[in-house]
Amino acid sequence: MILSTHAIVGGAIASLFPSHPVAVAAAGFASHFAIDAIPHWDYPLRSISLGPGSRNEFRLDRARLRDLTLIGFDAFAGMALAVYLFATPATVTVILLGAFAAMLPDPLQFVHNLSPRGPLNWLQRFHLWIHTDRKLDWQIGVSSQIAFAMAVIGVVAELR
Ligand SMILES: [Zn+2]
């Protein structure tokens, strides 16, 4: 899923038990894998590939800058939406923590690519294993991801 969807789910989880930051971080992180298993659409990246056997190196060219801008915007929009939807003045930090933890497995894939060792190897194998093989068309993929995020928002509004 795209980062904003992960962030909304992480923020939603955080809003359910905002006084337990450790549980929020763990549940947010776990939610990433759970929803990656759902068939979805991801925007294509030009310079970063995270599939099996891919290698990335440190370099900054146009394609990489464009990818980083897109990812940065996606992540920032996700954090902002999570705060807007779920935070009260007292829970902003824990909502951001949930959103961050829910997005974290994706940047960790990139870190793994640069330096494939230790627990990152294990995490990468798990991530690729659980991630759906079904790639939706972007039209269905975008609308279904919006519908999914709205369903999450609705369910959490009921639970709180
Ligand atoms: Zn992922």
XYZ file of C-alpha atoms and ligand atoms in Angstrom:
161
model
C 0.000 0.000 0.000
C 1.080 3.589 -0.356
C 2.590 5.306 2.685
C -0.408 7.559 3.398
C -2.679 4.534 3.700
C -0.212 2.905 6.098
C -0.017 6.131 8.109
C -3.804 6.433 8.377
C -4.056 2.850 9.621
C -1.218 3.447 12.117
C -2.846 6.650 13.345
C -6.190 4.881 13.657
C -4.621 2.133 15.755
C -2.854 4.704 17.937
C -6.134 6.492 18.580
C -7.579 3.307 20.078
C -5.046 3.073 22.915
C -3.117 6.365 22.970
C -1.750 5.874 26.458
C 0.270 2.786 25.453
C 3.009 4.039 23.106
C 4.963 0.752 23.030
C 1.856 -1.174 22.010
C 1.027 1.559 19.478
C 4.483 1.248 17.888
C 4.298 -2.563 17.781
C 0.729 -2.691 16.462
C 1.424 0.064 13.926
C 4.491 -1.793 12.650
C 2.546 -5.080 12.446
C -0.355 -3.385 10.636
C 1.979 -2.619 7.732
C 2.372 -6.295 6.892
C -1.287 -7.111 7.485
C -2.536 -4.577 4.950
C 0.269 -5.175 2.432
C -1.278 -8.645 2.080
C -4.434 -7.093 0.596
C -4.318 -6.760 -3.225
C -3.596 -3.092 -3.960
C -1.846 -0.588 -6.146
C 1.486 1.128 -5.504
C 2.761 4.066 -7.509
C 5.685 3.133 -9.726
C 9.132 4.307 -8.686
C 11.709 5.051 -11.364
C 14.956 4.745 -9.514
C 14.243 2.645 -6.441
C 13.402 -1.000 -6.742
C 12.634 -3.113 -3.725
C 11.852 -6.450 -5.312
C 13.816 -9.639 -4.742
C 17.442 -9.369 -5.752
C 17.325 -5.625 -6.403
C 20.236 -3.438 -5.498
C 20.246 0.264 -4.827
C 23.242 2.439 -4.259
C 23.654 5.929 -2.910
C 23.293 8.271 -5.816
C 21.236 11.339 -6.552
C 20.013 11.862 -10.064
C 16.773 13.207 -11.500
C 14.888 9.927 -11.230
C 16.001 9.394 -7.655
C 15.074 12.966 -6.698
C 11.661 12.548 -8.274
C 11.100 9.309 -6.354
C 12.235 10.829 -3.071
C 9.942 13.828 -3.566
C 6.994 11.536 -4.239
C 7.770 9.335 -1.233
C 8.337 12.363 0.987
C 5.054 13.911 -0.066
C 3.230 10.612 0.453
C 4.719 10.171 3.938
C 4.095 13.785 4.936
C 0.504 13.700 3.676
C -0.005 10.471 5.629
C 1.284 11.995 8.874
C -0.797 15.140 8.373
C -3.949 13.136 7.613
C -3.412 10.848 10.598
C -3.082 13.864 12.911
C -6.035 15.644 11.312
C -8.275 12.586 11.557
C -7.340 11.085 14.893
C -5.311 13.393 17.116
C -6.389 15.554 20.005
C -3.887 18.090 21.382
C -2.913 15.494 23.985
C -2.386 12.621 21.538
C -0.539 14.236 18.623
C 2.779 12.576 19.516
C 1.381 9.073 19.901
C -0.671 9.395 16.692
C 2.506 10.421 14.848
C 4.293 7.465 16.439
C 1.606 5.059 15.191
C 1.702 6.571 11.699
C 5.504 6.460 11.615
C 5.704 2.851 12.856
C 3.126 1.790 10.256
C 5.176 3.295 7.412
C 8.586 2.175 8.724
C 8.797 -1.282 7.066
C 9.003 0.349 3.620
C 12.057 2.552 4.294
C 13.554 -0.474 6.056
C 13.329 -2.319 2.725
C 15.471 0.393 1.243
C 17.935 0.189 4.127
C 18.042 -3.569 3.590
C 18.858 -2.978 -0.052
C 21.810 -0.810 0.848
C 22.984 -3.092 3.585
C 21.420 -6.555 3.552
C 22.349 -8.040 6.861
C 21.122 -9.198 10.240
C 17.453 -8.966 11.187
C 16.833 -6.827 8.088
C 17.308 -9.967 5.971
C 14.657 -11.745 7.940
C 12.315 -8.774 7.828
C 12.790 -8.373 4.078
C 11.949 -12.027 3.427
C 8.823 -11.720 5.556
C 7.784 -8.471 3.847
C 8.153 -9.966 0.362
C 6.390 -13.138 1.424
C 3.359 -11.402 2.932
C 3.097 -8.683 0.286
C 0.340 -9.526 -2.191
C 1.364 -10.699 -5.652
C -1.807 -9.225 -7.110
C -1.222 -5.794 -8.505
C -4.410 -3.857 -9.203
C -4.888 -1.468 -12.095
C -4.264 2.042 -10.919
C -7.918 3.157 -11.363
C -9.284 0.343 -9.210
C -6.188 0.490 -7.036
C -6.510 4.170 -6.167
C -10.231 4.081 -5.510
C -10.040 0.860 -3.508
C -7.259 2.312 -1.366
C -9.335 5.436 -0.666
C -12.337 3.229 0.150
C -10.167 1.115 2.428
C -8.840 4.176 4.287
C -12.380 5.502 4.715
C -13.543 2.136 6.048
C -10.710 2.181 8.590
C -11.676 5.722 9.642
C -15.319 4.633 9.993
C -14.540 1.514 12.018
C -12.267 3.441 14.373
C -14.896 6.159 14.838
C -17.277 3.394 15.965
C -14.748 1.783 18.303
C -13.609 4.936 20.094
Zn 5.227 -2.584 2.468
